[in-house]
Short mmCIF file of C-alpha atoms and ligand atoms in Angstrom, two decimals:
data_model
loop_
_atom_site.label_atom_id
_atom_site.label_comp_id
_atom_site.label_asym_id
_atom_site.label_seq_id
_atom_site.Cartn_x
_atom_site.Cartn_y
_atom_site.Cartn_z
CA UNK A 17 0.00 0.00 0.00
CA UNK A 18 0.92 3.35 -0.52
CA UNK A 19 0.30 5.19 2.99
CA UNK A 20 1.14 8.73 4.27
CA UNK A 21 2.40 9.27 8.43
CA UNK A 22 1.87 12.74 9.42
CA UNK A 23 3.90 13.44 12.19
CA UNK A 24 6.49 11.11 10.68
CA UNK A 25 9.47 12.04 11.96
CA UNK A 26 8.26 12.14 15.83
CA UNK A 27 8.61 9.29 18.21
CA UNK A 28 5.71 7.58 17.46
CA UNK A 29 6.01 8.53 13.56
CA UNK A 30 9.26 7.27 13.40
CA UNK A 31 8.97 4.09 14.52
CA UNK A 32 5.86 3.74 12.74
CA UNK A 33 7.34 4.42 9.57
CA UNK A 34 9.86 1.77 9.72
CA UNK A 35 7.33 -1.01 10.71
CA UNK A 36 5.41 0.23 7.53
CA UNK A 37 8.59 -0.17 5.39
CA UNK A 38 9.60 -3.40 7.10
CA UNK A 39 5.95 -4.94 6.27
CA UNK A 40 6.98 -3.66 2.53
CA UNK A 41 4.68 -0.60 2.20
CA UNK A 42 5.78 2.65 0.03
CA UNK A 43 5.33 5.17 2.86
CA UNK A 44 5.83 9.28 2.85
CA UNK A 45 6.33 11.21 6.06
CA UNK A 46 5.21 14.45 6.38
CA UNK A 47 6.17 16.60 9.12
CA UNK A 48 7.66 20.23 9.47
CA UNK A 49 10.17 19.49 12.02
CA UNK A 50 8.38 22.05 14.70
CA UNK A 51 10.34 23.35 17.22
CA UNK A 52 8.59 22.03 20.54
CA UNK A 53 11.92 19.84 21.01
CA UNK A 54 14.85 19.39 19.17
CA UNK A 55 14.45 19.23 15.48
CA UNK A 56 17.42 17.38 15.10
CA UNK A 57 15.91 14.50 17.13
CA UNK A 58 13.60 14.34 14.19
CA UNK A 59 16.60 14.70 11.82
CA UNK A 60 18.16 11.61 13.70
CA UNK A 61 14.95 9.38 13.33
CA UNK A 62 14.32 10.15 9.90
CA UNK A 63 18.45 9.17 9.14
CA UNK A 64 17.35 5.98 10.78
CA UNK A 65 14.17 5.29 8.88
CA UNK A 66 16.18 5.72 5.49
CA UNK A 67 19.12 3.29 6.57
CA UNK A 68 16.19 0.84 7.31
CA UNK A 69 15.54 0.63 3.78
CA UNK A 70 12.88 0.36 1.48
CA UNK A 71 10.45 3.08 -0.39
CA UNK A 72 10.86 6.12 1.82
CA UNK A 73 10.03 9.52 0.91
CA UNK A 74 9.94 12.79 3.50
CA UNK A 75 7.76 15.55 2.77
CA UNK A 76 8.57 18.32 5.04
CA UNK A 77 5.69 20.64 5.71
CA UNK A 78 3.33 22.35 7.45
CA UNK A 79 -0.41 20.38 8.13
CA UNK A 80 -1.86 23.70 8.99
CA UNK A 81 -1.20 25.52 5.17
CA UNK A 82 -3.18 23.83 2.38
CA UNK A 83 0.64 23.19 0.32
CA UNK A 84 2.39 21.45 -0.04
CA UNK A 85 0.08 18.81 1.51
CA UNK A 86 -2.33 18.72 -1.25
CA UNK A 87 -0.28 18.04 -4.10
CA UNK A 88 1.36 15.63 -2.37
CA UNK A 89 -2.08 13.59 -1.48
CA UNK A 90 -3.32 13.74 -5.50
CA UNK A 91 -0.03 13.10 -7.01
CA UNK A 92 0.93 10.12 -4.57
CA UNK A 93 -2.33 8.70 -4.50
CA UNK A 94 -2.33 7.24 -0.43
CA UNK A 95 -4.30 4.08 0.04
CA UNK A 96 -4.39 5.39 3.80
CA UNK A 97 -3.13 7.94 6.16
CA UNK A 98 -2.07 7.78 9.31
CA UNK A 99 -2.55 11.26 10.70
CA UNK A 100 -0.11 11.20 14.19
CA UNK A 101 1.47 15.59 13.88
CA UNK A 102 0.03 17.48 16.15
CA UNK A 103 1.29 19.52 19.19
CA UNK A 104 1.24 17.10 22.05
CA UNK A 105 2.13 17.37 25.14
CA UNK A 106 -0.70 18.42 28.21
CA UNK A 107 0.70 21.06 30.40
CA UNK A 108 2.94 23.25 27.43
CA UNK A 109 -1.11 23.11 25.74
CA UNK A 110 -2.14 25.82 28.59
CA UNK A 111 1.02 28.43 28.02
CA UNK A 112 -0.06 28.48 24.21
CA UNK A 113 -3.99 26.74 23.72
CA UNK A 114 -4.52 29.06 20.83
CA UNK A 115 -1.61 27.46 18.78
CA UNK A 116 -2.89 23.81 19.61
CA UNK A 117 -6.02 24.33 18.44
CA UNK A 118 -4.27 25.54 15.40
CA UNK A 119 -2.22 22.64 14.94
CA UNK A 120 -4.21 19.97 15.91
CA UNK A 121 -7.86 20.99 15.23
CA UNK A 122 -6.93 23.03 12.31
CA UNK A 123 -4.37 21.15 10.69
CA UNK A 124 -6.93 18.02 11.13
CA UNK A 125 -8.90 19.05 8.79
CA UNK A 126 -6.66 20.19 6.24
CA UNK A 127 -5.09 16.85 6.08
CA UNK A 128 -9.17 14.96 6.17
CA UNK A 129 -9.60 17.75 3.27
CA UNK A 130 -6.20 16.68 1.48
CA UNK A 131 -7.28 13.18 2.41
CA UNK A 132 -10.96 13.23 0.97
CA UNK A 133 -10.54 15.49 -2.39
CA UNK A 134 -7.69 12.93 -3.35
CA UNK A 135 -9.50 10.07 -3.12
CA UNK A 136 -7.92 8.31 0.61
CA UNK A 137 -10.23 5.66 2.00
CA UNK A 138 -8.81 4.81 4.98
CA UNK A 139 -7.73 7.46 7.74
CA UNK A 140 -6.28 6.89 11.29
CA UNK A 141 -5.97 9.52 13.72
CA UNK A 142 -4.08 9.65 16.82
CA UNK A 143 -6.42 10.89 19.87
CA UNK A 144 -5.61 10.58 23.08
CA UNK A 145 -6.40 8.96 26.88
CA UNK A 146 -6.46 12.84 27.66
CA UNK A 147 -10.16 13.07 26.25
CA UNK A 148 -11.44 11.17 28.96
CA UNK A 149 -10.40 14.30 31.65
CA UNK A 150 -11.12 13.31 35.35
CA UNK A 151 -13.20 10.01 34.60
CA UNK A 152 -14.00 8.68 38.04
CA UNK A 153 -15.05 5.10 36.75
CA UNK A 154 -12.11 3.35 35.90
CA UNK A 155 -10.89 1.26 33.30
CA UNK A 156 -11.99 4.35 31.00
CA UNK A 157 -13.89 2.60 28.14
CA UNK A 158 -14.70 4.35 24.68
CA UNK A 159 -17.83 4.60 25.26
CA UNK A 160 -17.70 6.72 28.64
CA UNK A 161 -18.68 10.20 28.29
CA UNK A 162 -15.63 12.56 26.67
CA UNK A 163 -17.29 15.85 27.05
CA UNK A 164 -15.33 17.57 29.80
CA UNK A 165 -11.95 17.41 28.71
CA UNK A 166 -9.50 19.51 31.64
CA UNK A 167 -6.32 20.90 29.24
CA UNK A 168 -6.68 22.40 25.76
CA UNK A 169 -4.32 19.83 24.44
CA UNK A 170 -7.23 17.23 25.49
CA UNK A 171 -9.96 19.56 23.96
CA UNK A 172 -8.36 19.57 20.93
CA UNK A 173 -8.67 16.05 20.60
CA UNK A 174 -12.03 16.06 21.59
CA UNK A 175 -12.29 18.27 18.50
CA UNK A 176 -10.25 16.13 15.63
CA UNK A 177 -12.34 13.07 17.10
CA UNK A 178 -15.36 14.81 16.25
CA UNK A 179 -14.12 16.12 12.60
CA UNK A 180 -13.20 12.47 11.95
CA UNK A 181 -17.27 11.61 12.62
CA UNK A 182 -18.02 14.30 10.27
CA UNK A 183 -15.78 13.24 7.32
CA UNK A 184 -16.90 9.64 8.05
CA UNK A 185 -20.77 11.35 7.95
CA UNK A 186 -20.31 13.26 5.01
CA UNK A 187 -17.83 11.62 2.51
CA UNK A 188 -18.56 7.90 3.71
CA UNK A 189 -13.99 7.91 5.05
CA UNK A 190 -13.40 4.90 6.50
CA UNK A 191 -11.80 6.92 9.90
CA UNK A 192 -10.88 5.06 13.52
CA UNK A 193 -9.39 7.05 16.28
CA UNK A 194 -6.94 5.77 18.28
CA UNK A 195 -6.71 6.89 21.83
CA UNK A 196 -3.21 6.42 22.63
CA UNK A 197 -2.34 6.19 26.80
CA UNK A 198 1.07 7.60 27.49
CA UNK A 199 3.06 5.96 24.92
CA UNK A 200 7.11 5.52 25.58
CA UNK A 201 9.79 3.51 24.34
CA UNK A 202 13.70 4.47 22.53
CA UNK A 203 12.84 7.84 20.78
CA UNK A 204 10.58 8.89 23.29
CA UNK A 205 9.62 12.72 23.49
CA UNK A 206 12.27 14.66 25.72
CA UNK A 207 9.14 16.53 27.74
CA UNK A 208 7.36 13.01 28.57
CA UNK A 209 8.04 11.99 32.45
CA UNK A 210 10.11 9.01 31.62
CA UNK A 211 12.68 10.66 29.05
CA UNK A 212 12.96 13.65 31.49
CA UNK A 213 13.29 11.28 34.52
CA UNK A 214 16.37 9.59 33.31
CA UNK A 215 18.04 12.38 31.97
CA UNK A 216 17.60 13.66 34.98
CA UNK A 217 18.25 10.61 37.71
CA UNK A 218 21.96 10.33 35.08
CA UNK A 219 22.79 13.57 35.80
CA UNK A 220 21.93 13.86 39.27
CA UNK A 221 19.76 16.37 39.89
CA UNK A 222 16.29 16.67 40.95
CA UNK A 223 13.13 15.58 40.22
CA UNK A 224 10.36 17.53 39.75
CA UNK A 225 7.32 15.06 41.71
CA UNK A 226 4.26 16.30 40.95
CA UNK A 227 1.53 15.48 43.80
CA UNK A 228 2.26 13.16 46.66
CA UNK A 229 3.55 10.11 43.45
CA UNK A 230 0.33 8.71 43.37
CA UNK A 231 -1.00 9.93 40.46
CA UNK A 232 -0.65 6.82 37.82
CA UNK A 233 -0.61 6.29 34.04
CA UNK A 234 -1.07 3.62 31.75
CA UNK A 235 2.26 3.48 29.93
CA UNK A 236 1.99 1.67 27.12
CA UNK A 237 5.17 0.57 24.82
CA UNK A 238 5.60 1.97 21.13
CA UNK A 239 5.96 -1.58 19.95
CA UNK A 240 2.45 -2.37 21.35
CA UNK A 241 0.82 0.88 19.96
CA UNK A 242 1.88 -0.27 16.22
CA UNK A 243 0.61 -3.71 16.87
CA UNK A 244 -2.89 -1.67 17.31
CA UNK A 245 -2.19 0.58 14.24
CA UNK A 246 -1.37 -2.19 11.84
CA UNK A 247 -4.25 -4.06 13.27
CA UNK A 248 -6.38 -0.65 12.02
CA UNK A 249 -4.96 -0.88 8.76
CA UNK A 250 -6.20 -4.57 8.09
CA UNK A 251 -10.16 -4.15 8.45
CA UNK A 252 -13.07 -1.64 7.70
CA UNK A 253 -14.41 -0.05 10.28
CA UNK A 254 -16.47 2.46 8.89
CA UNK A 255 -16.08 4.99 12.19
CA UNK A 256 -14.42 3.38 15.11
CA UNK A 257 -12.63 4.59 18.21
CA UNK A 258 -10.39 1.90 20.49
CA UNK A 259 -8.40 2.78 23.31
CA UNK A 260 -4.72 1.36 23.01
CA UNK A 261 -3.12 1.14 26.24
CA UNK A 262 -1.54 -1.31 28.27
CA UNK A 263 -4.14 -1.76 31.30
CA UNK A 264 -1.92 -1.78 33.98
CA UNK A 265 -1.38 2.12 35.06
CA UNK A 266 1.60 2.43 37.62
CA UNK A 267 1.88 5.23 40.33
CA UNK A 268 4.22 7.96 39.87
CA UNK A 269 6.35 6.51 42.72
CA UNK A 270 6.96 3.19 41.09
CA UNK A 271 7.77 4.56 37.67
CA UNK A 272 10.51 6.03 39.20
CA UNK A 273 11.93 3.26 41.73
CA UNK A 274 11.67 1.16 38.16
CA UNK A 275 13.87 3.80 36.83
CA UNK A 276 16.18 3.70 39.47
CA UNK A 277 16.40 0.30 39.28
CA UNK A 278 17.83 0.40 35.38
CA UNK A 279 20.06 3.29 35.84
CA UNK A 280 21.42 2.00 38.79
CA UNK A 281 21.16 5.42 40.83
CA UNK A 282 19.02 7.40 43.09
CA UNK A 283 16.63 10.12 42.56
CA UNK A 284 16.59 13.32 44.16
CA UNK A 285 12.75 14.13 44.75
CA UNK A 286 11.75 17.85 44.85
CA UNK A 287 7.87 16.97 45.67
CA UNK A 288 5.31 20.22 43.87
CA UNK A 289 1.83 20.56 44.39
CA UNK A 290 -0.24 18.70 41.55
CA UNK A 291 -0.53 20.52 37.67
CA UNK A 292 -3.13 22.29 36.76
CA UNK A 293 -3.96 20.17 33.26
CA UNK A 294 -2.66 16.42 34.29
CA UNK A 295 -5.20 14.05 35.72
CA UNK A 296 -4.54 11.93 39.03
CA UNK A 297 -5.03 8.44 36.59
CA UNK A 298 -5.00 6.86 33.15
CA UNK A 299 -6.56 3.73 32.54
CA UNK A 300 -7.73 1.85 29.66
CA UNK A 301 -10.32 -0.54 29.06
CA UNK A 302 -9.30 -3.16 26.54
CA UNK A 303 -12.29 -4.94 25.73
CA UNK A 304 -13.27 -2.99 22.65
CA UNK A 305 -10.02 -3.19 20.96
CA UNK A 306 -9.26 -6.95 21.74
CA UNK A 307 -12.23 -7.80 20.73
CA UNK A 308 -12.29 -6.17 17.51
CA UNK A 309 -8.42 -5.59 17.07
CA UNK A 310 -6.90 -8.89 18.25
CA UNK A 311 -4.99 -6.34 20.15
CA UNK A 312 -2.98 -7.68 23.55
CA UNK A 313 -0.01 -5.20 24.63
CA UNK A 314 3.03 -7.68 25.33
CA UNK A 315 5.68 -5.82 26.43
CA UNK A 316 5.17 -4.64 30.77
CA UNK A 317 6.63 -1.72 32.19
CA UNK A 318 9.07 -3.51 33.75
CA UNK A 319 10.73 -5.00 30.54
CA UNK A 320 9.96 -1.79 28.77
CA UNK A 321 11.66 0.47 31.04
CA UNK A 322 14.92 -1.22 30.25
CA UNK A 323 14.65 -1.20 26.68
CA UNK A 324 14.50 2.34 27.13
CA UNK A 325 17.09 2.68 29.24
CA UNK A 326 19.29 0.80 27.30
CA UNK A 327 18.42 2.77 24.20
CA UNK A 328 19.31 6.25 26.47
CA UNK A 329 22.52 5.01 27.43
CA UNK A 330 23.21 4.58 24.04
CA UNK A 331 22.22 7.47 22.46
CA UNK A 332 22.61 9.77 25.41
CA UNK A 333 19.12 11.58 24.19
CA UNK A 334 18.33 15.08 25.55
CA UNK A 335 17.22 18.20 24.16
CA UNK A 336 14.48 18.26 26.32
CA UNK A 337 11.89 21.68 26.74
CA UNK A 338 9.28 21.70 29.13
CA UNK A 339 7.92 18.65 30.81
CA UNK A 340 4.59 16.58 31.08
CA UNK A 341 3.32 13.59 32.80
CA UNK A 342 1.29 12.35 29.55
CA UNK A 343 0.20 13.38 26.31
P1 NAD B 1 6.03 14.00 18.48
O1 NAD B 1 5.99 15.45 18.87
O2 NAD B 1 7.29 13.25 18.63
O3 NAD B 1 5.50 13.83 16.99
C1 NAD B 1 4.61 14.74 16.38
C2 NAD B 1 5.24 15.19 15.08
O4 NAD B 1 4.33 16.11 14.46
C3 NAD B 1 6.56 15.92 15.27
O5 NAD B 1 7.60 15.31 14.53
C4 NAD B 1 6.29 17.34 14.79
O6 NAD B 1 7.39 17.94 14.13
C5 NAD B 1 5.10 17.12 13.85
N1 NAD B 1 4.29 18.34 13.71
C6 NAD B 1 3.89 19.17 14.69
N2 NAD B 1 3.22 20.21 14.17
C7 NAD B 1 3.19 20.00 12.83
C8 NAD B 1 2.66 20.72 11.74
N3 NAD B 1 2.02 21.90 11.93
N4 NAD B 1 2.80 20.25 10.49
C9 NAD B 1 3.46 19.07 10.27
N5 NAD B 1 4.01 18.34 11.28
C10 NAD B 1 3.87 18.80 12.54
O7 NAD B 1 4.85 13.34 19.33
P2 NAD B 1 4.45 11.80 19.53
O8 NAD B 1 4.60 11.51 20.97
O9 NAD B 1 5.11 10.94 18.53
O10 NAD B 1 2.88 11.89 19.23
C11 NAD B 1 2.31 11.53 17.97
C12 NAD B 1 0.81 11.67 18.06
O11 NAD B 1 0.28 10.83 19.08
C13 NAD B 1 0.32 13.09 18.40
O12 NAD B 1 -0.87 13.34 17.69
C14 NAD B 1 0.03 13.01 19.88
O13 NAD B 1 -0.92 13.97 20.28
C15 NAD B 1 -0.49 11.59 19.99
N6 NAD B 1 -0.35 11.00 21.31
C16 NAD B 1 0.89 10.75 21.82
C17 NAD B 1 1.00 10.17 23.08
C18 NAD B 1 2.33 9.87 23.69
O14 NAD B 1 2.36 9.44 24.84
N7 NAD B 1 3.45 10.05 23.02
C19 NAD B 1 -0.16 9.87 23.81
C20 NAD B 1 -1.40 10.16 23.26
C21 NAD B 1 -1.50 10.71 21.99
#
């Protein structure tokens, strides 16, 4: 298939992409290296999509202007697209809510726009585990109510979910949201709580703790979240929306004793009253997607957490701006 990534040269892009070229696909990634960390993090993952092999073509450019993502969708001709750029990231969404509503409501629809008047039949868009705000009833299932999201980051989902209804309403797109729950893994964001962590546990200074570390999220490994993408990509769905987590959410305190534990050190705690923005848990109900996905994360924290690690100590990642506790 012939199948465009937005967002392709993020974390989640990235690795996506090379799964996509492994599985033989001719895939573009489109992205316009934004600022919010290090562009040449993106630099480095698309150098390592292209030594992966296989028909690879970057795009770079902006989802919110009409070109050059327009000419690109009628003269490539996608089969699907995955639509994963956007401005993540829950607490930097309340210094600047005007520009992610920009970005990610904005630029949604360009790219359903791009996606529709060139013909695309298939379209998958990242949402998020932030729609579901302060759910009291936990495991969060899709169905529960989504109507009083807490960050602007989270509204803005709220928002592209709803655009993908009306495409699918209107134009007859075959369109499934995918509400990621914190995703992490080698390549992870800088500003996500695990990335920062362990830069900062290595270099010895101290952590900012958010609450008293009970607050808890459903990490889920980037391995696991393209399992539930490629399972997307395989059926009709007509409009769906599955939760991909991993169903096991682990307090703030543990994450970081588990990241002790792999780096070998001790954290310095420097305990802040809770963020305005971040809610106290993440959880996701997996009935719904392994019913209809087949999908079963595989890969626990505990394992995961070292893969990272080892992939930090390796690479020696950084850039970071900003911080967040989920996305
Ligand atoms: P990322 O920031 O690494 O990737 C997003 C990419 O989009 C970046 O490469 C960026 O340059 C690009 N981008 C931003 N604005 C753009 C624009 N105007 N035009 C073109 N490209 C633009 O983030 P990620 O963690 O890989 O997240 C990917 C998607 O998954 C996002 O939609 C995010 O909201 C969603 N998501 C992520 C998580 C997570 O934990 N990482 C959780 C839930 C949802």
């Amino acid at each position: 298939m012939r199948i465009l990534v937005t967002g392709g040269a993020g974390f989640i892009g990235s690795h996506l992409c090379e799964r996509l070229l492994a599985a033989g696909h001719a895939v573009w990634a489109f992205d316009n290296l934004d600022p919010f960390y290090d562009p040449e993090l993106k630099r480095r993952n698309l150098r390592e999509i292209a030594r992966a092999g296989g028909a690879f073509t970057f795009v770079q450019g902006d989802i919110t202007e009409p070109e050059p993502l327009g000419s690109l969708c009628r003269e490539a001709g996608f089969d699907q697209v995955i639509h994963l750029a956007a401005r993540a990231g829950v607490r930097p969404s309340l210094e600047d809510p005007a520009l992610y509503q920009r970005v990610n409501v904005e630029g949604t629809v360009r790219v359903l726009e791009a996606a529709r008047r060139s013909g695309v039949r298939k379209f998958i868009l990242a949402s998020s585990s932030s729609v579901y705000g302060c759910n009291a009833k936990v495991p969060f299932a899709e169905q529960d109510p989504v109507s009083a999201p807490i960050s602007p980051y989270a509204a803005s989902k709220v928002a592209c979910e709803a655009l993908g209804h009306v495409y699918h309403h209107l134009y007859g797109l075959d369109i499934v949201m995918l509400r990621f729950f914190t995703v992490y893994g080698p390549r992870q964001r800088p500003d996500l709580a695990i990335h920062k962590f362990a830069r900062l546990i290595q270099a010895g200074q101290p952590l900012p703790v958010y609450g008293d570390g009970s607050s808890a999220r459903d990490y889920t490994y980037i391995t696991d979240i393209l399992d539930g993408i490629e399972a997307c990509m395989r059926q009709s769905f007509g409009f769906e929306i599955f939760n991909l987590g991993d169903s096991r959410p682990v307090r703030l305190d543990d994450l970081i004793r588990l990241l002790e534990h792999a780096l070998g050190r001790k954290a310095v705690r420097r305990t802040l009253p809770p963020q305005p923005g971040d809610v106290p848990i993440t959880y996701a109900d997996l009935t719904k997607a392994r019913e209809r996905l087949g999908y079963q994360p595989r890969v626990p924290i505990e394992e995961g957490i070292q893969r990272f690690v080892e992939w930090f100590r390796t690479t020696g990642a950084g850039g970071a701006r900003g911080v967040a506790t989920s996305s």
